[in-house]
Amino acid sequence: MSAKENQETLGFQTEVKQLLDLMIHSLYSNREIFLRELISNASDAEDKLRFEALKNDELYEKDADLKIKIEFNKDLKTITVVDNGIGMSREEVIENLGTIAKSGTKEFFDSLTGDQTKDSQLIGQFGVGFYSCFIVAKKVEVITRRAGEDRANGVHWVSEGESEYTIEIVDKPKRGTKVILHLRDDAEEFLDSFKLKNIITKYSDHISFPINMDKDDESSDEEKDVTGEDTVNSATAIWTRNKKDINDDEYNEFYKHIAHDFEDPIAYAHNKVEGKLEYTSLLYLPSRAPFDLWDREQRHGVKLYIRRIFIMDDAKQLLPSWLRFVKGVVDSDDLPLNISREILQQNKVVDSIRSGCTKKIISLLKTMTKDEEKYQGFWKIFGKVLKEGVVDTQDYKEDLSFLFRFSSTHEDTEEQKVSLKDYVDRMQEGQNSIYYVIADSYMMAKSSPHLEIFKKKGIEVLILSDPIDEWVTSHLTEFDGKAFQSVNKGELDLGDIQSEDDKNKRKKNSKANDELVERIKGVMSEKVKDVRITERLTTSPACLVSDSNDMGRHLEQILQASGQTVPDSKPILEINPDHPIVKKIGSEKDNALFNDWSHILFDQALLSEGGQLTDPVGFINKLNSMIIAMSK
Ligand code: ADP
Ligand code: MG
């Protein structure tokens, strides 16, 4: 059979075509990263082989000396990256080098604008991977064979980075993968041993396998090993090295390798635990959100190693799900090499590692709060996820409450900048509670009638508008001995901030308006649980509040939206007797008009907190007839 008969031409997935096109045009200023990506893949492949060989050491095919080799040929204008890792079968080649499997891919491509400058920033965030070799290559060949397969089952993949590639079964005596880049004319600068070595030390020094190059005249004798190759990198797992000897750049490059990220992390913690339990963790906080932060299937970012051997990616058990954005490595000395995901779930060692790592991250975050601006960078992206922590467990409630940030009536910004400690520190004399308002959005909360009295008295109210906040406040019930109190739930208790005068006025008010309250209750009983004189309002005529034991309208809406049945709880209508409209209603003799007025009051109050009218047209008709009646 001739080579051509054996060869198939296949099309790239649409997203791959888009990615290739974007990459070639937008990553032009940082072309050298192609090498980092190829070495990163080679290293992953060596890791996978070593792991699979734990169960079946035939996969080594009598060669357990795992290494990566970089070659170049000035005449052919090629750079070649060779590994003796796990390799790929034909199906795997098609899957891995013809499609993008990353979750969030669709969202990523949907977010592209067509504006090249904007999109080139986006692509940096997406992470590039294998396809980045087309930044410097006009043609790429991959020759690979999966470890343990017959040598006749090698696969030869070729593409010019346009819309298709060819694939062919070939003979490949050695397992592993060889990637051959045929450089573009303008990329010939990379055909230089000094340059390549520089790039390797810059980006890939932390790779724990030796990265070799053929020896040449520029290297010193000590560096040369017996085979006539130089090892260019330090080839030790970075987390096993002493903290003192590792600089930020090295930490950052390792992060990019394991996180498949393009940007530096915002912070990291490297920690060696010794004693009864021995493990090392190197954990990072990314500086941007992954595309799948809200995807339930999102991969967690911690890799598990056992005694330096890679065991698995995505080791969910090593951190709680509210820290799913953390990336890094845990290397344990105590776990058995044959551990499975199932065993991880019920293993005491793993439990201790998880709580150790959780505490590490919390303390890393606490340290970060000393630089509030930096911490804001973190909070903006991951705050919502971190909030899940108090809903998930009681264990870190106190620690987490120090890390939370909220927007507030005392800050002129939607950004969440106020800590509970800030709030408590500036509480007014006599104030016993931490007041908060829950709303669909910051803007809505800002103008909520429920805040009127607080504004008048200068009392700070936290503005909670993340969907999870309703749950957060039901779990986080106090801070520093001060209870949380919703401004739109239950009777308003301003504690000792309320003056005797206020209290007396209220009593008088409620007496004088008993009759009005009863009259409104009579016509509104279908819609409200109770009617009472308000203490919250200064400028609006009415507002709705929920009973202290009721769920709260906001949470009801969320539950309803998720298809759950919610017990029907009617709100309480509070009216402001000092408001001209309420005064007018009080003096209304005509029962039909009184009825209309009462409904208008209720509907207004509902609208002002973002509620939906059951009969909007009815509301408008009533309002219009009132306007007409009044202008006569
Ligand atoms: P990522 O490394 O983030 O998964 P890449 O685009 O870099 O994405 O690589 C895609 C996939 O191709 C890898 O996940 C791996 O399965 C496969 N692959 C790439 N290079 C190699 C290699 N040298 N050996 C084995 N598999 C490889
Ligand atoms: Mg990769």
XYZ file of C-alpha atoms and ligand atoms in Angstrom:
660
model
C 0.000 0.000 0.000
C 1.422 3.355 -0.931
C 1.555 6.234 1.525
C -1.082 8.176 -0.346
C -3.672 5.421 -0.221
C -3.301 5.353 3.507
C -3.663 9.068 3.884
C -6.841 10.873 4.850
C -7.657 14.558 4.731
C -9.848 15.876 7.522
C -11.244 19.316 8.329
C -10.574 21.230 11.508
C -13.463 22.034 13.807
C -14.717 25.572 13.070
C -13.394 26.888 16.378
C -9.912 25.615 15.560
C -9.960 27.513 12.287
C -10.991 30.669 14.086
C -8.367 30.160 16.745
C -5.601 29.587 14.211
C -6.555 32.659 12.312
C -6.653 34.828 15.404
C -3.466 33.449 16.828
C -1.396 33.975 13.743
C -2.491 37.582 13.577
C -2.561 38.551 17.193
C 0.260 36.866 19.069
C 2.845 38.277 16.792
C 4.711 40.220 19.428
C 5.332 37.224 21.661
C 6.035 34.466 19.203
C 8.535 32.570 21.310
C 5.790 31.146 23.525
C 5.216 28.411 20.939
C 8.170 26.569 22.438
C 6.850 26.836 25.956
C 3.537 25.342 24.805
C 5.158 22.420 23.008
C 7.454 21.657 25.935
C 4.530 21.918 28.305
C 2.651 19.303 26.270
C 5.715 17.071 26.094
C 6.092 17.283 29.857
C 2.405 16.434 30.386
C 2.893 13.436 28.107
C 5.874 12.197 30.157
C 3.840 12.631 33.335
C 0.987 10.605 31.888
C 3.286 7.826 30.790
C 4.896 7.569 34.199
C 1.473 7.389 35.786
C 0.136 4.698 33.452
C 3.365 2.750 33.823
C 2.720 2.415 37.555
C 0.199 -0.244 36.627
C 1.910 -1.569 33.555
C 5.598 -0.987 33.263
C 5.746 -2.606 29.849
C 4.677 0.802 28.600
C 8.249 1.931 29.144
C 9.325 -0.408 26.342
C 12.630 -0.855 28.195
C 13.323 2.858 28.167
C 12.320 4.538 31.427
C 14.623 7.475 30.911
C 12.021 10.167 30.343
C 13.217 13.248 28.558
C 12.458 15.929 26.027
C 14.694 16.910 23.179
C 14.754 20.093 21.123
C 16.460 19.948 17.733
C 16.812 22.398 14.911
C 18.061 22.249 11.357
C 19.225 25.407 9.675
C 19.127 23.917 6.180
C 15.649 22.471 6.415
C 14.481 25.425 8.531
C 12.871 23.152 11.083
C 12.587 23.004 14.842
C 11.650 19.650 16.333
C 10.367 18.831 19.808
C 10.717 15.161 20.690
C 9.354 13.415 23.752
C 9.212 9.792 24.843
C 5.950 10.235 26.708
C 2.577 8.589 26.354
C 2.063 9.430 22.657
C -1.295 9.425 20.900
C -3.421 6.940 19.002
C -5.097 7.941 15.735
C -8.357 8.762 17.514
C -6.515 10.828 20.077
C -4.705 12.786 17.408
C -8.000 13.632 15.719
C -9.585 14.566 19.021
C -6.662 16.568 20.415
C -5.212 18.192 17.326
C -8.379 18.715 15.317
C -10.761 20.100 17.921
C -10.658 22.203 21.063
C -11.964 20.273 24.025
C -11.662 23.056 26.567
C -14.886 23.840 28.348
C -16.028 27.376 27.778
C -14.789 27.261 24.188
C -18.140 28.213 22.794
C -18.514 31.117 25.223
C -15.046 32.255 24.298
C -15.776 32.350 20.611
C -19.113 34.010 21.215
C -17.319 36.748 23.092
C -15.072 37.628 20.163
C -15.921 40.979 18.675
C -14.230 40.883 15.298
C -12.145 43.851 16.431
C -8.613 42.566 16.171
C -7.082 44.577 18.996
C -9.769 43.550 21.458
C -9.767 39.972 20.307
C -6.029 39.654 20.625
C -6.322 40.495 24.290
C -9.031 37.906 24.668
C -7.024 35.194 23.055
C -4.255 35.696 25.551
C -6.788 34.899 28.206
C -8.096 31.844 26.469
C -4.760 30.081 26.582
C -3.230 28.887 23.381
C -1.639 25.467 23.558
C -0.599 23.289 20.673
C -2.010 25.499 17.936
C 0.414 28.266 18.875
C 3.056 26.499 16.806
C 1.416 28.016 13.750
C 2.567 31.445 14.899
C 6.032 30.545 13.663
C 5.413 27.564 11.398
C 3.896 27.455 7.942
C 3.598 23.725 8.207
C 3.567 21.403 11.214
C 4.085 17.656 11.311
C 3.298 15.478 14.306
C 4.596 11.932 14.361
C 3.398 9.999 17.344
C 2.796 6.517 18.718
C 1.023 5.608 21.873
C 3.145 3.757 24.433
C 2.505 0.022 24.338
C 1.100 0.052 20.791
C 2.688 -1.847 17.966
C 5.339 0.155 16.094
C 3.227 -0.119 12.948
C 0.525 2.004 14.601
C 2.306 5.308 14.468
C 0.368 8.354 13.281
C 1.632 11.081 10.998
C -0.365 14.326 11.130
C 0.402 17.229 8.818
C -1.194 20.629 8.533
C -0.495 24.008 7.066
C -2.716 25.636 9.632
C -5.540 26.434 7.285
C -8.768 24.532 7.244
C -7.589 20.946 7.088
C -4.972 18.427 8.001
C -3.923 15.015 6.760
C -3.444 11.940 8.837
C -1.677 8.709 7.952
C -0.715 5.510 9.745
C 3.063 5.083 9.734
C 5.787 2.982 11.260
C 7.186 4.549 14.436
C 9.752 2.469 16.286
C 9.959 4.700 19.364
C 6.960 5.572 21.474
C 6.090 9.206 22.105
C 5.671 12.292 20.015
C 7.753 14.326 17.646
C 6.513 17.736 16.545
C 8.283 19.188 13.509
C 7.831 22.877 12.759
C 8.637 24.102 9.256
C 9.336 27.711 10.043
C 7.925 30.680 8.182
C 10.565 32.773 6.485
C 10.190 35.516 9.053
C 10.754 33.116 11.954
C 14.225 31.944 11.020
C 15.688 33.788 13.980
C 14.654 30.788 16.080
C 17.140 28.548 14.271
C 19.741 29.436 16.808
C 20.967 27.373 19.675
C 21.623 30.317 21.953
C 18.195 31.764 21.334
C 16.423 28.438 21.897
C 18.300 27.814 25.127
C 17.352 31.249 26.315
C 13.699 30.634 25.650
C 13.860 27.281 27.404
C 15.453 28.713 30.525
C 13.069 31.618 30.514
C 9.839 29.658 30.252
C 10.536 26.016 30.916
C 13.254 25.785 33.512
C 10.779 24.348 36.036
C 9.881 21.354 33.840
C 10.825 18.345 35.927
C 12.121 16.280 32.977
C 15.433 17.048 31.319
C 15.094 19.198 28.220
C 18.102 18.356 26.069
C 19.737 19.888 23.045
C 22.584 18.531 20.982
C 25.837 19.709 22.394
C 27.522 22.472 20.555
C 30.500 24.693 20.930
C 28.802 27.234 23.110
C 28.299 24.922 26.079
C 30.793 24.292 28.822
C 32.108 20.791 29.483
C 30.293 20.277 32.803
C 26.943 20.647 31.092
C 27.561 17.919 28.596
C 26.205 14.528 29.391
C 27.501 11.252 28.035
C 25.167 11.097 25.089
C 26.486 14.314 23.673
C 23.501 16.335 24.750
C 23.220 19.290 27.071
C 20.450 19.482 29.580
C 19.215 23.038 29.307
C 16.829 23.256 32.270
C 17.277 22.488 35.956
C 14.977 19.482 35.598
C 13.790 19.282 39.184
C 10.183 19.654 40.224
C 9.951 23.251 41.377
C 7.919 22.501 44.498
C 10.645 20.222 45.818
C 13.147 23.056 45.745
C 13.838 25.437 48.551
C 11.639 28.549 48.550
C 14.669 30.754 48.995
C 16.157 29.552 45.721
C 13.078 30.186 43.581
C 12.301 33.600 42.173
C 8.959 35.064 41.157
C 9.579 34.475 37.470
C 10.151 30.798 38.070
C 7.018 30.518 40.190
C 5.047 32.383 37.540
C 6.247 30.250 34.654
C 5.383 27.096 36.531
C 1.931 28.507 37.107
C 1.448 29.137 33.398
C 2.458 25.571 32.673
C 0.061 23.908 35.097
C -2.793 26.371 34.737
C -2.522 26.648 30.955
C -2.764 30.349 31.598
C -1.174 33.146 29.710
C -0.940 35.639 32.527
C 0.930 35.714 35.810
C -0.948 34.628 38.919
C -1.994 37.264 41.442
C -0.468 35.387 44.400
C 0.910 32.014 45.402
C 1.733 29.988 48.491
C 4.441 27.346 48.631
C 4.330 25.225 51.691
C 6.076 22.129 52.968
C 4.286 20.244 55.745
C 6.382 17.924 57.840
C 5.544 15.685 60.764
C 2.916 12.995 60.998
C 1.695 13.894 57.566
C 4.104 15.006 54.886
C 3.150 16.899 51.799
C 4.120 19.910 49.780
C 1.643 22.278 48.262
C 2.242 25.005 45.728
C -1.020 26.852 45.213
C -1.803 29.823 43.022
C -4.554 32.397 42.690
C -5.105 33.302 39.040
C -5.382 36.942 38.078
C -8.365 36.394 35.840
C -11.450 34.235 35.709
C -11.314 31.045 33.698
C -14.009 30.779 31.061
C -15.691 28.012 32.969
C -15.836 29.537 36.458
C -19.604 29.091 36.556
C -19.668 25.790 34.760
C -20.732 23.033 37.130
C -18.480 20.625 35.328
C -15.565 22.971 35.680
C -12.259 21.260 36.222
C -10.607 22.032 39.483
C -7.096 23.219 39.183
C -5.080 21.136 41.592
C -2.854 18.344 40.379
C -2.041 15.500 42.703
C 1.468 14.063 42.789
C 2.537 11.254 45.057
C 6.221 11.138 45.853
C 7.030 13.282 42.799
C 4.939 11.133 40.448
C 2.030 12.782 38.700
C -1.187 10.994 39.620
C -4.072 13.115 38.393
C -5.298 16.481 37.216
C -8.415 17.980 38.574
C -8.141 16.448 42.036
C -11.415 17.875 43.335
C -10.953 16.422 46.785
C -7.941 18.551 47.578
C -9.896 21.786 47.953
C -13.540 22.658 48.580
C -15.568 23.705 45.535
C -15.666 27.352 46.619
C -11.919 27.393 46.031
C -12.242 25.793 42.604
C -10.351 28.681 41.029
C -7.137 27.805 42.871
C -4.493 26.161 40.678
C -1.465 24.261 41.777
C 0.171 21.080 42.884
C -0.058 18.918 45.957
C 2.649 16.290 46.374
C 1.947 13.809 49.142
C 4.374 11.363 50.731
C 1.678 9.379 52.501
C -0.834 8.323 49.869
C -0.529 5.011 48.017
C 0.496 5.288 44.363
C -2.474 3.256 43.221
C -4.997 5.683 44.666
C -8.195 6.219 42.679
C -10.673 9.084 42.610
C -13.095 6.982 44.621
C -10.576 6.348 47.368
C -9.667 10.029 47.447
C -13.203 10.800 48.509
C -12.972 8.946 51.773
C -9.408 9.171 52.782
C -8.264 10.694 56.061
C -4.954 11.863 54.635
C -6.782 13.646 51.846
C -9.124 15.272 54.360
C -6.215 16.686 56.318
C -4.535 17.891 53.142
C -7.752 19.581 52.105
C -8.142 21.429 55.346
C -4.438 22.346 55.330
C -4.665 23.731 51.812
C -7.897 25.586 52.568
C -6.278 27.295 55.538
C -3.268 28.171 53.427
C -5.419 29.889 50.848
C -7.381 31.745 53.494
C -4.190 32.992 55.061
C -2.822 33.946 51.655
C -5.966 35.994 51.088
C -5.741 37.573 54.512
C -2.214 38.659 53.767
C -3.397 40.050 50.469
C -5.976 42.258 52.213
C -3.084 44.313 53.566
C -2.844 45.677 50.064
C -6.521 46.453 49.559
C -6.093 47.457 45.937
C -4.508 44.141 45.092
C -7.144 42.324 47.096
C -9.839 44.127 45.119
C -8.299 42.640 41.993
C -8.976 39.241 43.454
C -12.342 40.016 45.000
C -13.849 41.420 41.825
C -13.239 38.185 40.003
C -13.637 35.523 42.639
C -15.629 37.186 45.436
C -18.880 35.581 44.348
C -17.305 32.143 44.421
C -15.675 32.702 47.798
C -19.064 33.668 49.219
C -20.207 30.095 48.555
C -17.851 29.150 51.359
C -20.174 30.236 54.156
C -23.098 28.490 52.526
C -21.077 25.306 52.063
C -19.659 24.912 55.562
C -19.568 26.399 59.042
C -15.855 25.728 59.356
C -14.444 28.890 57.862
C -17.287 31.295 58.541
C -15.294 33.570 60.768
C -12.237 33.677 58.506
C -14.353 34.238 55.438
C -16.356 37.025 57.014
C -13.124 38.996 57.284
C -12.484 38.456 53.595
C -15.884 39.503 52.295
C -16.424 42.899 50.714
C -19.698 44.667 49.980
C -20.936 47.787 48.347
C -22.500 50.250 50.713
C -24.567 53.394 50.974
C -21.454 55.089 52.350
C -19.389 54.548 49.230
C -20.056 56.233 45.960
C -19.360 53.181 43.890
C -20.931 49.981 42.830
C -17.665 48.204 43.558
C -17.622 45.996 46.608
C -15.065 47.643 48.825
C -16.420 47.682 52.354
C -15.369 44.978 54.779
C -17.504 44.027 57.744
C -14.768 45.362 59.941
C -14.944 48.751 58.163
C -18.677 48.707 58.718
C -18.533 47.846 62.387
C -15.772 50.376 62.991
C -17.953 53.178 61.722
C -21.246 52.074 63.248
C -23.110 54.798 65.037
C -23.346 55.042 68.757
C -26.273 52.965 69.916
C -26.353 50.920 66.702
C -26.499 47.183 67.385
C -27.050 45.671 63.983
C -25.379 45.434 60.629
C -28.023 46.686 58.234
C -28.201 45.435 54.693
C -30.506 45.700 51.746
C -30.918 42.949 49.186
C -31.787 44.034 45.692
C -31.525 42.926 42.086
C -28.947 45.544 41.351
C -26.877 48.206 43.012
C -28.835 50.991 41.293
C -32.130 49.611 42.459
C -30.932 49.293 46.015
C -29.483 52.791 46.026
C -32.888 54.346 45.462
C -34.910 51.871 47.486
C -37.525 53.524 49.744
C -36.407 51.157 52.501
C -33.250 53.207 52.853
C -34.910 56.565 53.425
C -34.735 56.618 57.205
C -31.156 55.307 57.108
C -30.148 58.077 54.775
C -31.821 60.644 56.962
C -30.018 59.375 60.035
C -26.746 58.767 58.232
C -26.705 55.069 59.093
C -24.657 52.924 56.740
C -26.417 50.092 54.921
C -24.628 47.355 53.014
C -25.937 46.830 49.508
C -26.165 43.198 48.517
C -26.938 42.529 44.910
C -25.162 39.289 44.037
C -27.604 36.434 43.558
C -25.893 34.430 46.275
C -26.199 37.184 48.907
C -29.572 36.079 50.156
C -28.009 32.740 51.125
C -24.923 34.357 52.496
C -26.967 36.447 54.916
C -28.960 33.458 56.025
C -25.750 31.650 56.982
C -23.655 34.534 58.129
C -25.920 35.802 60.856
C -23.496 37.916 62.810
C -20.086 39.530 62.778
C -18.176 40.732 65.814
C -21.247 40.116 67.965
C -23.452 42.293 65.752
C -26.464 40.692 64.125
C -27.222 41.152 60.457
C -30.546 42.837 59.841
C -32.344 43.258 56.567
C -33.846 46.691 56.045
C -36.753 45.218 54.159
C -37.716 42.488 56.535
C -39.601 42.537 59.813
C -40.214 45.532 62.040
C -37.541 48.145 61.828
C -35.408 48.195 64.931
C -32.998 51.056 65.035
C -31.957 50.179 68.546
C -30.797 53.099 70.595
C -30.240 55.294 67.554
C -33.890 56.140 67.694
C -34.519 59.090 69.932
C -37.304 59.253 72.534
C -38.900 61.870 70.314
C -39.032 59.473 67.401
C -40.616 56.827 69.568
C -43.275 59.172 70.927
C -44.056 60.502 67.513
C -44.502 57.002 66.285
C -46.953 56.099 69.023
C -48.988 59.213 68.334
C -48.886 58.573 64.632
C -50.054 55.044 64.910
C -52.977 56.004 67.156
C -54.073 58.810 64.879
C -53.938 56.555 61.861
C -55.523 53.441 63.303
C -58.657 54.029 61.340
C -56.823 54.550 58.035
C -54.734 51.451 58.556
C -57.819 49.361 59.241
C -59.585 50.780 56.193
C -56.686 49.958 53.874
C -56.348 46.501 55.392
C -60.024 45.968 54.614
C -59.601 46.585 50.885
C -56.139 45.061 50.491
C -56.497 41.842 52.487
C -56.128 39.762 49.322
C -52.679 41.137 48.688
C -51.133 41.946 52.023
C -50.642 40.209 55.309
C -50.802 43.393 57.290
C -50.793 47.170 56.985
C -48.892 49.372 59.386
C -47.449 52.826 59.887
C -43.884 52.943 58.689
C -40.747 54.032 60.427
C -38.589 53.624 57.362
C -40.002 56.154 54.978
C -39.360 59.850 54.856
C -40.196 60.750 51.266
C -42.073 57.817 49.715
C -45.724 57.163 50.495
C -45.460 53.399 51.014
C -43.235 50.367 50.888
C -43.485 46.615 51.183
C -41.597 44.563 53.738
C -41.581 40.887 54.421
C -42.335 39.351 57.764
C -39.226 38.501 59.751
C -39.774 34.761 59.331
C -40.700 34.894 55.682
C -38.293 34.081 52.951
C -37.954 37.511 51.420
C -39.195 38.452 47.988
C -35.744 38.204 46.455
C -35.071 34.647 47.482
C -38.623 33.719 46.481
C -37.935 35.000 42.999
C -34.682 33.106 42.709
C -36.318 29.876 43.822
C -39.279 30.408 41.526
C -36.958 31.076 38.611
C -35.243 27.774 39.297
C -38.604 26.041 39.067
C -39.231 25.391 42.766
C -42.578 25.914 44.414
C -42.403 28.556 47.067
C -44.908 28.974 49.912
C -47.035 31.994 49.145
C -46.133 34.670 51.642
C -47.890 38.004 51.446
C -45.901 41.149 52.172
C -46.665 43.796 54.751
C -47.647 47.226 53.455
C -46.117 50.086 55.372
C -47.523 53.561 54.838
C -46.050 56.961 55.533
C -48.752 59.101 57.215
C -46.812 62.297 56.579
C -46.957 61.890 52.824
C -49.509 64.124 51.001
C -50.937 61.207 49.047
C -51.495 59.169 52.176
C -53.120 62.197 53.800
C -55.348 62.560 50.774
C -56.364 58.916 50.927
C -57.136 59.327 54.600
C -59.701 61.955 53.776
C -61.246 60.102 50.837
C -64.946 59.530 51.466
C -65.762 57.705 48.248
C -65.183 53.974 48.827
C -64.485 53.146 45.200
C -61.858 55.875 44.981
C -60.390 54.793 48.294
C -60.064 51.289 46.938
C -58.261 52.553 43.835
C -55.912 54.710 45.869
C -54.994 51.809 48.098
C -54.186 49.622 45.125
C -52.089 52.348 43.565
C -50.150 52.651 46.798
C -49.490 48.942 46.856
C -48.517 48.709 43.196
C -46.152 51.652 43.516
C -44.452 50.086 46.482
C -44.072 46.849 44.572
C -42.636 48.609 41.529
C -40.150 50.571 43.590
C -38.481 47.415 44.785
C -38.314 45.907 41.352
C -41.396 43.710 41.669
C -43.734 42.801 38.820
C -47.321 44.013 38.738
C -49.900 41.299 38.193
C -52.099 43.801 36.318
C -49.986 46.646 34.941
C -52.761 47.940 32.693
C -55.148 48.079 35.639
C -52.536 50.103 37.527
C -52.139 52.599 34.719
C -55.908 52.948 34.270
C -56.376 53.659 37.967
C -53.527 56.126 37.988
C -54.856 57.918 34.917
C -58.361 58.260 36.272
C -56.877 59.721 39.461
C -54.893 62.254 37.504
C -57.975 63.219 35.524
C -60.107 63.457 38.661
C -57.494 65.644 40.342
C -56.992 67.963 37.412
C -60.688 68.675 37.073
P -3.690 21.481 26.651
O -2.237 21.191 26.815
O -4.127 22.706 27.396
O -4.580 20.307 26.877
P -2.934 21.781 23.935
O -3.560 22.494 22.788
O -1.576 22.241 24.320
O -3.927 21.908 25.135
O -2.870 20.237 23.626
C -4.051 19.537 23.286
C -3.947 18.075 23.607
O -3.126 17.403 22.665
C -3.315 17.755 24.945
O -4.259 17.831 26.001
C -2.816 16.331 24.720
O -3.872 15.418 24.944
C -2.466 16.318 23.255
N -1.038 16.491 23.066
C -0.409 17.608 22.660
N 0.915 17.425 22.605
C 1.147 16.147 22.995
C 2.326 15.331 23.174
N 3.545 15.826 22.943
N 2.155 14.065 23.582
C 0.914 13.564 23.822
N -0.210 14.270 23.684
C -0.103 15.542 23.278
Mg -0.725 22.391 26.283
